[in-house]
């Protein structure tokens, strides 16, 4: 990475957006954490000085630090103005990009960061954007020695590092993992800001281009070790968790597969097959979700349908998404658990004709996923870029979290901040 001193170690771009304000608060919290020997110089960036000021005042109030707004730099820049993005990038060692949907607003930031020797982290859950940035910019980023790390929020640090953690804890070769996400909400239920909803609408509406991108990339398949992981039915029952589950539609599978390809091709590690599911509780929830899913998949195919979905998120998502986002009470009462069931072979026991003879179950647990766990993951990923430089991939480039951080202390950092990785059970069969 760039060695010249820059005025700011971290810059939060889009700090006045819904997620950006939580990321801002998390950086402010980290700046005075007990383990830190010196203050972290940082700034917020966006289009409107007044809004940025309000976000800093809100963080100051919530953290009981009245002097905070005067301690943080402010950079005015606009996604549509490349010169202003260049100016912003020149002042930062790492940019935390919170401006989505990334398919519309992400690329100018990646470009400005690479051109100005600045590393960049985002919290994108859009496979098409993430994969396109790799194909367009990986080599340029490597030449400049900068790290562009996508999906460093809830999508997809728990899944991606959860698979790596499971592999590291298995006494042998891990060959396949299924993960099950369970979201716990309090008495007031759960809600997600409609920015995530919009990203999903545009993503599903443009699936043909993602397929086209993958076909054109012409990658040779990653070898399958051990028996092929079978896909579950669209609605299946998970005995161990006593719950119905459906496939998880986020970016996790795309991200984990890209990580496994990187680890296999660059570090000669045995690739792990992966499938992701989300638990939905009992049969009533299954029926409700089926209707929501069918509505969504029907409307997302047409321009007018997409406009309706965007205009009325609350109605079409049965109250799960809204333009206001969750209340503080909803956030405080929510948490997540991601359970990983892995299988593989003990040392000296090969996959040829043998059935897997080890099973392992691990978990990643954390606070509310979107606006507490995501800022923690993003900020710790950024700090890992700054402080674990010798454990990062040798050259820069465009990376998944697992590819960038598999040899760093990021899992330890997350454990200390409430995103906990643990082994539940491990046994030879």
Short mmCIF file of C-alpha atoms in Angstrom, two decimals:
data_model
loop_
_atom_site.label_atom_id
_atom_site.label_comp_id
_atom_site.label_asym_id
_atom_site.label_seq_id
_atom_site.Cartn_x
_atom_site.Cartn_y
_atom_site.Cartn_z
CA UNK A 1 0.00 0.00 0.00
CA UNK A 2 0.93 3.68 -0.38
CA UNK A 3 3.63 4.50 2.18
CA UNK A 4 3.44 8.32 2.03
CA UNK A 5 1.69 9.63 5.13
CA UNK A 6 -1.85 10.72 4.44
CA UNK A 7 -3.91 13.05 6.62
CA UNK A 8 -6.47 10.29 7.36
CA UNK A 9 -6.06 6.57 8.02
CA UNK A 10 -9.76 5.92 7.37
CA UNK A 11 -12.40 7.89 5.45
CA UNK A 12 -16.08 6.87 5.69
CA UNK A 13 -17.64 7.71 2.31
CA UNK A 14 -21.43 8.09 2.40
CA UNK A 15 -21.33 8.70 6.15
CA UNK A 16 -24.74 10.40 6.16
CA UNK A 17 -26.52 7.45 4.50
CA UNK A 18 -28.55 4.99 6.59
CA UNK A 19 -25.76 2.43 7.05
CA UNK A 20 -23.00 5.05 6.82
CA UNK A 21 -24.11 6.70 10.07
CA UNK A 22 -23.70 3.39 11.94
CA UNK A 23 -20.25 2.85 10.37
CA UNK A 24 -19.30 6.40 11.44
CA UNK A 25 -20.33 5.63 15.00
CA UNK A 26 -18.32 2.39 14.96
CA UNK A 27 -15.14 4.16 13.77
CA UNK A 28 -15.62 6.73 16.55
CA UNK A 29 -15.96 3.89 19.07
CA UNK A 30 -12.85 2.17 17.72
CA UNK A 31 -10.82 5.39 17.80
CA UNK A 32 -10.79 5.35 21.62
CA UNK A 33 -10.76 1.57 22.20
CA UNK A 34 -8.53 0.54 25.16
CA UNK A 35 -6.08 -1.42 22.98
CA UNK A 36 -5.28 1.59 20.79
CA UNK A 37 -2.02 3.38 21.64
CA UNK A 38 -2.72 6.54 19.61
CA UNK A 39 -5.74 8.36 18.21
CA UNK A 40 -6.79 7.23 14.75
CA UNK A 41 -6.95 10.18 12.32
CA UNK A 42 -10.13 9.78 10.27
CA UNK A 43 -12.74 11.69 8.29
CA UNK A 44 -16.29 11.48 6.98
CA UNK A 45 -17.06 12.20 3.33
CA UNK A 46 -20.22 12.98 1.37
CA UNK A 47 -22.08 15.63 -0.61
CA UNK A 48 -23.55 17.75 2.18
CA UNK A 49 -21.52 19.30 5.00
CA UNK A 50 -24.60 19.91 7.18
CA UNK A 51 -25.71 16.25 6.97
CA UNK A 52 -22.20 15.02 7.78
CA UNK A 53 -22.11 17.38 10.76
CA UNK A 54 -25.47 16.03 12.00
CA UNK A 55 -24.18 12.44 11.79
CA UNK A 56 -21.11 13.37 13.87
CA UNK A 57 -23.31 15.18 16.41
CA UNK A 58 -25.58 12.11 16.69
CA UNK A 59 -22.54 9.85 17.23
CA UNK A 60 -21.15 12.31 19.83
CA UNK A 61 -24.45 12.20 21.71
CA UNK A 62 -24.74 8.41 21.59
CA UNK A 63 -21.15 7.85 22.70
CA UNK A 64 -21.12 10.64 25.29
CA UNK A 65 -18.21 12.41 23.53
CA UNK A 66 -19.19 16.07 22.99
CA UNK A 67 -15.82 16.94 21.36
CA UNK A 68 -16.15 14.27 18.63
CA UNK A 69 -17.34 16.56 15.75
CA UNK A 70 -14.23 18.76 16.13
CA UNK A 71 -11.89 15.72 16.13
CA UNK A 72 -13.06 14.29 12.79
CA UNK A 73 -12.19 15.62 9.32
CA UNK A 74 -14.91 16.42 6.78
CA UNK A 75 -14.43 15.94 3.02
CA UNK A 76 -17.03 17.15 0.53
CA UNK A 77 -17.22 14.96 -2.58
CA UNK A 78 -19.76 13.59 -5.01
CA UNK A 79 -19.90 10.22 -6.81
CA UNK A 80 -20.78 12.07 -10.06
CA UNK A 81 -17.68 14.29 -9.81
CA UNK A 82 -14.49 12.24 -10.47
CA UNK A 83 -12.15 15.12 -9.49
CA UNK A 84 -13.78 15.35 -6.05
CA UNK A 85 -13.41 11.56 -5.59
CA UNK A 86 -9.71 11.83 -6.52
CA UNK A 87 -9.26 14.57 -3.91
CA UNK A 88 -10.98 12.40 -1.29
CA UNK A 89 -8.95 9.28 -2.17
CA UNK A 90 -5.63 11.19 -1.99
CA UNK A 91 -6.30 12.01 1.66
CA UNK A 92 -7.03 8.45 2.84
CA UNK A 93 -5.08 5.26 3.46
CA UNK A 94 -8.33 3.24 3.37
CA UNK A 95 -11.78 4.34 2.13
CA UNK A 96 -14.84 2.67 3.70
CA UNK A 97 -17.41 2.95 0.90
CA UNK A 98 -21.02 2.93 2.16
CA UNK A 99 -22.66 4.34 -1.00
CA UNK A 100 -25.00 1.82 -2.66
CA UNK A 101 -26.57 0.30 -4.67
CA UNK A 102 -23.02 -0.40 -5.77
CA UNK A 103 -24.02 -1.38 -9.31
CA UNK A 104 -24.86 2.33 -9.85
CA UNK A 105 -22.43 4.13 -7.56
CA UNK A 106 -19.57 1.75 -6.73
CA UNK A 107 -17.27 1.78 -9.76
CA UNK A 108 -16.21 5.49 -9.71
CA UNK A 109 -15.01 4.97 -6.11
CA UNK A 110 -13.02 1.84 -6.97
CA UNK A 111 -11.47 3.67 -9.92
CA UNK A 112 -10.54 6.78 -7.89
CA UNK A 113 -9.02 4.66 -5.11
CA UNK A 114 -6.86 2.61 -7.48
CA UNK A 115 -5.66 5.66 -9.43
CA UNK A 116 -4.66 7.40 -6.19
CA UNK A 117 -3.01 4.43 -4.46
CA UNK A 118 -5.74 4.07 -1.82
CA UNK A 119 -7.20 0.83 -0.51
CA UNK A 120 -10.99 0.48 -0.38
CA UNK A 121 -13.49 -1.66 1.50
CA UNK A 122 -17.21 -1.97 0.79
CA UNK A 123 -20.20 -3.82 2.24
CA UNK A 124 -21.71 -4.82 -1.10
CA UNK A 125 -23.96 -7.87 -1.36
CA UNK A 126 -24.31 -7.67 -5.16
CA UNK A 127 -22.44 -10.55 -6.89
CA UNK A 128 -22.58 -8.90 -10.30
CA UNK A 129 -20.79 -5.75 -9.11
CA UNK A 130 -18.25 -7.71 -7.04
CA UNK A 131 -17.34 -10.08 -9.88
CA UNK A 132 -17.24 -7.29 -12.49
CA UNK A 133 -14.84 -5.21 -10.35
CA UNK A 134 -12.53 -8.23 -10.12
CA UNK A 135 -12.41 -8.67 -13.90
CA UNK A 136 -12.01 -4.97 -14.64
CA UNK A 137 -9.62 -3.86 -11.90
CA UNK A 138 -7.74 -6.75 -10.29
CA UNK A 139 -4.58 -6.27 -12.36
CA UNK A 140 -4.62 -2.46 -12.06
CA UNK A 141 -5.02 -2.71 -8.27
CA UNK A 142 -2.16 -5.25 -8.10
CA UNK A 143 0.11 -2.89 -10.12
CA UNK A 144 -0.65 -0.08 -7.66
CA UNK A 145 -0.29 -2.36 -4.63
CA UNK A 146 -3.74 -1.43 -3.26
CA UNK A 147 -6.37 -3.72 -1.80
CA UNK A 148 -9.99 -3.50 -2.96
CA UNK A 149 -12.00 -5.78 -0.67
CA UNK A 150 -15.71 -6.22 -1.41
CA UNK A 151 -18.56 -7.65 0.69
CA UNK A 152 -16.89 -6.86 4.04
CA UNK A 153 -20.12 -6.51 6.00
CA UNK A 154 -22.68 -9.09 7.06
CA UNK A 155 -22.55 -10.08 3.42
CA UNK A 156 -20.16 -11.90 3.55
CA UNK A 157 -17.61 -11.87 6.37
CA UNK A 158 -19.45 -14.32 8.71
CA UNK A 159 -19.95 -16.85 5.87
CA UNK A 160 -16.57 -16.46 4.17
CA UNK A 161 -14.45 -16.43 7.33
CA UNK A 162 -16.80 -18.96 8.94
CA UNK A 163 -15.83 -21.52 6.25
CA UNK A 164 -12.12 -20.71 6.73
CA UNK A 165 -12.50 -20.99 10.53
CA UNK A 166 -14.25 -24.38 10.12
CA UNK A 167 -11.42 -25.59 7.86
CA UNK A 168 -8.77 -24.41 10.35
CA UNK A 169 -10.51 -26.18 13.24
CA UNK A 170 -10.92 -29.51 11.46
CA UNK A 171 -8.27 -32.11 12.16
CA UNK A 172 -8.01 -33.23 8.53
CA UNK A 173 -9.34 -32.04 5.15
CA UNK A 174 -12.65 -30.16 5.02
CA UNK A 175 -14.47 -30.95 1.76
CA UNK A 176 -17.99 -29.51 2.10
CA UNK A 177 -19.92 -27.06 4.29
CA UNK A 178 -23.58 -26.07 4.59
CA UNK A 179 -24.38 -22.91 6.55
CA UNK A 180 -27.72 -22.04 8.14
CA UNK A 181 -28.45 -18.44 9.09
CA UNK A 182 -30.95 -17.82 11.89
CA UNK A 183 -32.03 -14.24 12.60
CA UNK A 184 -33.42 -13.62 16.10
CA UNK A 185 -35.70 -10.61 16.65
CA UNK A 186 -37.27 -9.09 19.74
CA UNK A 187 -40.95 -8.40 20.55
CA UNK A 188 -41.12 -5.59 17.96
CA UNK A 189 -39.98 -7.86 15.13
CA UNK A 190 -37.32 -7.06 12.57
CA UNK A 191 -36.97 -4.58 9.74
CA UNK A 192 -34.34 -3.78 7.10
CA UNK A 193 -33.76 -0.45 5.34
CA UNK A 194 -35.00 -0.45 1.74
CA UNK A 195 -31.50 0.20 0.33
CA UNK A 196 -30.87 -3.57 0.67
CA UNK A 197 -34.27 -4.25 -0.95
CA UNK A 198 -33.38 -2.06 -3.95
CA UNK A 199 -30.05 -3.86 -4.43
CA UNK A 200 -31.93 -7.20 -4.49
CA UNK A 201 -34.50 -5.91 -7.01
CA UNK A 202 -31.83 -4.66 -9.43
CA UNK A 203 -29.77 -7.84 -8.93
CA UNK A 204 -32.61 -10.28 -9.63
CA UNK A 205 -33.85 -8.10 -12.48
CA UNK A 206 -30.47 -8.35 -14.17
CA UNK A 207 -29.59 -12.02 -13.62
CA UNK A 208 -29.01 -12.64 -17.33
CA UNK A 209 -26.05 -10.22 -17.32
CA UNK A 210 -24.47 -11.98 -14.34
CA UNK A 211 -24.75 -15.32 -16.20
CA UNK A 212 -23.22 -13.68 -19.28
CA UNK A 213 -20.32 -12.27 -17.22
CA UNK A 214 -19.61 -15.71 -15.73
CA UNK A 215 -19.76 -17.43 -19.13
CA UNK A 216 -17.38 -14.89 -20.66
CA UNK A 217 -14.89 -15.27 -17.81
CA UNK A 218 -14.38 -18.85 -18.99
CA UNK A 219 -12.88 -20.11 -15.72
CA UNK A 220 -11.86 -23.72 -15.46
CA UNK A 221 -13.86 -25.53 -12.76
CA UNK A 222 -12.40 -25.85 -9.26
CA UNK A 223 -11.88 -29.57 -8.47
CA UNK A 224 -14.46 -31.28 -6.26
CA UNK A 225 -12.88 -33.20 -3.39
CA UNK A 226 -14.96 -36.02 -1.87
CA UNK A 227 -18.64 -36.59 -2.72
CA UNK A 228 -20.45 -33.76 -4.51
CA UNK A 229 -22.49 -31.59 -2.13
CA UNK A 230 -26.15 -32.15 -3.00
CA UNK A 231 -28.48 -29.16 -3.18
CA UNK A 232 -31.41 -29.26 -0.78
CA UNK A 233 -35.00 -28.71 -1.91
CA UNK A 234 -36.17 -25.04 -2.07
CA UNK A 235 -37.92 -25.77 1.24
CA UNK A 236 -36.24 -28.39 3.41
CA UNK A 237 -36.25 -29.38 7.07
CA UNK A 238 -33.03 -29.16 9.08
CA UNK A 239 -33.23 -31.77 11.85
CA UNK A 240 -30.26 -30.46 13.83
CA UNK A 241 -31.80 -26.98 14.09
CA UNK A 242 -35.41 -28.20 14.25
CA UNK A 243 -36.45 -25.68 11.61
CA UNK A 244 -37.45 -25.34 7.96
CA UNK A 245 -34.94 -23.63 5.70
CA UNK A 246 -34.78 -22.02 2.27
CA UNK A 247 -31.70 -21.18 0.13
CA UNK A 248 -29.99 -17.95 1.24
CA UNK A 249 -30.31 -15.50 -1.66
CA UNK A 250 -27.49 -13.10 -0.65
CA UNK A 251 -23.94 -12.92 -2.00
CA UNK A 252 -22.47 -15.53 0.37
CA UNK A 253 -22.27 -18.46 -2.08
CA UNK A 254 -20.69 -16.31 -4.81
CA UNK A 255 -18.15 -14.84 -2.36
CA UNK A 256 -17.20 -18.14 -0.67
CA UNK A 257 -16.72 -19.85 -4.04
CA UNK A 258 -14.44 -17.04 -5.24
CA UNK A 259 -12.43 -17.32 -2.02
CA UNK A 260 -12.10 -21.08 -2.37
CA UNK A 261 -10.91 -20.66 -5.97
CA UNK A 262 -8.31 -18.10 -4.84
CA UNK A 263 -7.05 -20.28 -1.96
CA UNK A 264 -6.82 -23.31 -4.25
CA UNK A 265 -5.11 -21.56 -7.19
CA UNK A 266 -2.76 -19.29 -5.20
CA UNK A 267 -2.09 -21.12 -1.92
CA UNK A 268 -2.70 -24.70 -3.15
CA UNK A 269 -5.30 -25.33 -0.45
CA UNK A 270 -7.92 -28.05 -0.87
CA UNK A 271 -11.14 -26.36 -2.10
CA UNK A 272 -14.32 -26.57 0.00
CA UNK A 273 -17.80 -26.96 -1.55
CA UNK A 274 -20.38 -24.63 -0.03
CA UNK A 275 -24.14 -24.09 0.15
CA UNK A 276 -26.01 -21.43 2.19
CA UNK A 277 -29.49 -21.56 3.73
CA UNK A 278 -31.59 -19.44 6.03
CA UNK A 279 -33.90 -20.94 8.65
CA UNK A 280 -37.50 -19.76 8.56
CA UNK A 281 -39.05 -21.45 11.61
CA UNK A 282 -42.37 -23.28 11.29
CA UNK A 283 -44.81 -23.98 8.48
CA UNK A 284 -46.69 -20.62 8.80
CA UNK A 285 -43.49 -18.67 8.12
CA UNK A 286 -42.77 -20.97 5.16
CA UNK A 287 -46.18 -20.18 3.58
CA UNK A 288 -45.79 -16.42 4.18
CA UNK A 289 -42.31 -16.45 2.63
CA UNK A 290 -43.44 -18.50 -0.35
CA UNK A 291 -46.08 -15.89 -1.21
CA UNK A 292 -43.61 -13.01 -0.74
CA UNK A 293 -41.04 -14.85 -2.88
CA UNK A 294 -43.49 -15.59 -5.70
CA UNK A 295 -44.71 -11.97 -5.76
CA UNK A 296 -41.13 -10.74 -5.82
CA UNK A 297 -39.94 -13.07 -8.59
CA UNK A 298 -42.98 -12.22 -10.73
CA UNK A 299 -42.77 -8.42 -10.35
CA UNK A 300 -38.97 -8.20 -10.65
CA UNK A 301 -39.15 -9.44 -14.29
CA UNK A 302 -40.86 -6.26 -15.59
CA UNK A 303 -39.88 -2.58 -15.50
CA UNK A 304 -43.23 -1.52 -14.04
CA UNK A 305 -43.10 -4.40 -11.54
CA UNK A 306 -39.66 -3.24 -10.34
CA UNK A 307 -40.99 0.32 -9.93
CA UNK A 308 -43.86 -0.98 -7.76
CA UNK A 309 -41.48 -3.08 -5.64
CA UNK A 310 -39.23 -0.04 -5.11
CA UNK A 311 -42.15 2.29 -4.31
CA UNK A 312 -43.88 -0.01 -1.80
CA UNK A 313 -41.15 -2.09 -0.07
CA UNK A 314 -43.18 -2.52 3.12
CA UNK A 315 -46.20 -3.95 1.26
CA UNK A 316 -44.36 -6.40 -1.03
CA UNK A 317 -41.96 -7.69 1.63
CA UNK A 318 -44.72 -8.26 4.22
CA UNK A 319 -43.22 -5.58 6.46
CA UNK A 320 -39.60 -6.86 6.45
CA UNK A 321 -38.26 -3.85 4.50
CA UNK A 322 -39.18 -0.17 4.89
CA UNK A 323 -37.97 3.26 3.76
CA UNK A 324 -37.42 4.23 7.42
CA UNK A 325 -35.36 1.16 8.34
CA UNK A 326 -35.43 -0.46 11.80
CA UNK A 327 -35.99 1.45 15.03
CA UNK A 328 -33.24 1.50 17.67
CA UNK A 329 -35.39 -0.86 19.79
CA UNK A 330 -35.59 -3.38 16.93
CA UNK A 331 -31.83 -3.14 16.38
CA UNK A 332 -31.04 -3.62 20.09
CA UNK A 333 -33.26 -6.71 20.35
CA UNK A 334 -31.93 -8.46 17.22
CA UNK A 335 -29.04 -10.88 16.72
CA UNK A 336 -27.92 -13.61 14.33
CA UNK A 337 -26.47 -17.11 14.49
CA UNK A 338 -24.82 -18.78 11.51
CA UNK A 339 -24.31 -22.52 12.00
CA UNK A 340 -21.87 -24.43 9.76
CA UNK A 341 -22.09 -28.19 9.24
CA UNK A 342 -18.88 -29.45 7.66
CA UNK A 343 -17.62 -32.85 6.57
CA UNK A 344 -14.28 -34.20 5.41
CA UNK A 345 -11.48 -36.71 5.91
CA UNK A 346 -9.13 -37.30 8.80
CA UNK A 347 -5.38 -37.16 8.15
CA UNK A 348 -4.16 -40.14 6.14
CA UNK A 349 -7.72 -41.01 5.06
CA UNK A 350 -8.17 -40.07 1.38
CA UNK A 351 -11.30 -39.18 -0.59
CA UNK A 352 -10.76 -41.99 -3.13
CA UNK A 353 -13.76 -44.33 -2.73
CA UNK A 354 -14.00 -43.53 1.00
CA UNK A 355 -16.95 -41.76 2.56
CA UNK A 356 -16.15 -38.61 4.60
CA UNK A 357 -15.28 -39.76 8.14
CA UNK A 358 -15.23 -36.47 10.08
CA UNK A 359 -18.07 -34.11 10.86
CA UNK A 360 -17.68 -30.68 12.43
CA UNK A 361 -20.19 -28.06 13.54
CA UNK A 362 -19.12 -24.45 14.11
CA UNK A 363 -20.97 -21.21 14.72
CA UNK A 364 -20.62 -17.49 14.14
CA UNK A 365 -22.85 -15.46 16.47
CA UNK A 366 -23.28 -11.73 16.57
CA UNK A 367 -25.46 -8.71 17.26
CA UNK A 368 -28.04 -7.34 14.79
CA UNK A 369 -26.72 -8.14 11.31
CA UNK A 370 -27.29 -5.05 9.15
CA UNK A 371 -26.43 -2.06 11.31
CA UNK A 372 -24.35 -3.44 14.22
CA UNK A 373 -22.46 -6.51 12.91
CA UNK A 374 -21.90 -4.94 9.45
CA UNK A 375 -20.17 -1.78 10.79
CA UNK A 376 -18.06 -3.90 13.21
CA UNK A 377 -16.99 -6.23 10.37
CA UNK A 378 -16.26 -3.36 7.98
CA UNK A 379 -14.23 -1.31 10.47
CA UNK A 380 -12.22 -4.33 11.68
CA UNK A 381 -11.51 -5.32 8.05
CA UNK A 382 -10.22 -1.79 7.38
CA UNK A 383 -8.03 -1.83 10.50
CA UNK A 384 -6.69 -5.27 9.48
CA UNK A 385 -5.57 -3.74 6.16
CA UNK A 386 -3.73 -1.04 8.12
CA UNK A 387 -2.11 -3.20 10.79
CA UNK A 388 -1.68 -6.76 9.43
CA UNK A 389 -0.02 -5.69 6.16
CA UNK A 390 2.59 -8.49 6.24
CA UNK A 391 -0.16 -11.17 6.37
CA UNK A 392 -2.13 -9.86 3.38
CA UNK A 393 -1.69 -11.28 -0.16
CA UNK A 394 1.73 -10.15 -1.39
CA UNK A 395 0.53 -7.93 -4.26
CA UNK A 396 -2.61 -5.83 -4.08
CA UNK A 397 -5.72 -6.60 -6.13
CA UNK A 398 -9.49 -7.02 -5.91
CA UNK A 399 -10.27 -9.61 -3.24
CA UNK A 400 -13.02 -11.33 -1.30
CA UNK A 401 -12.67 -11.03 2.50
CA UNK A 402 -11.51 -14.66 2.78
CA UNK A 403 -8.85 -14.19 0.07
CA UNK A 404 -7.57 -10.96 1.65
CA UNK A 405 -7.78 -11.91 5.32
CA UNK A 406 -7.38 -15.72 5.60
CA UNK A 407 -3.91 -15.35 7.20
CA UNK A 408 -4.57 -12.21 9.28
CA UNK A 409 -5.92 -11.75 12.81
CA UNK A 410 -9.35 -10.56 11.63
CA UNK A 411 -11.23 -13.46 13.27
CA UNK A 412 -9.55 -12.65 16.62
CA UNK A 413 -10.48 -8.97 16.23
CA UNK A 414 -14.12 -9.88 15.51
CA UNK A 415 -14.23 -12.26 18.49
CA UNK A 416 -13.14 -9.41 20.78
CA UNK A 417 -15.92 -7.18 19.46
CA UNK A 418 -18.92 -9.45 19.78
CA UNK A 419 -18.89 -11.41 16.49
CA UNK A 420 -17.94 -14.76 18.00
CA UNK A 421 -16.55 -17.81 16.17
CA UNK A 422 -16.76 -21.12 18.04
CA UNK A 423 -16.63 -24.91 17.57
CA UNK A 424 -19.86 -26.60 18.67
CA UNK A 425 -18.85 -30.21 18.00
CA UNK A 426 -16.33 -32.28 16.06
CA UNK A 427 -16.36 -36.03 15.66
CA UNK A 428 -14.95 -38.88 13.59
CA UNK A 429 -17.75 -40.93 12.07
#
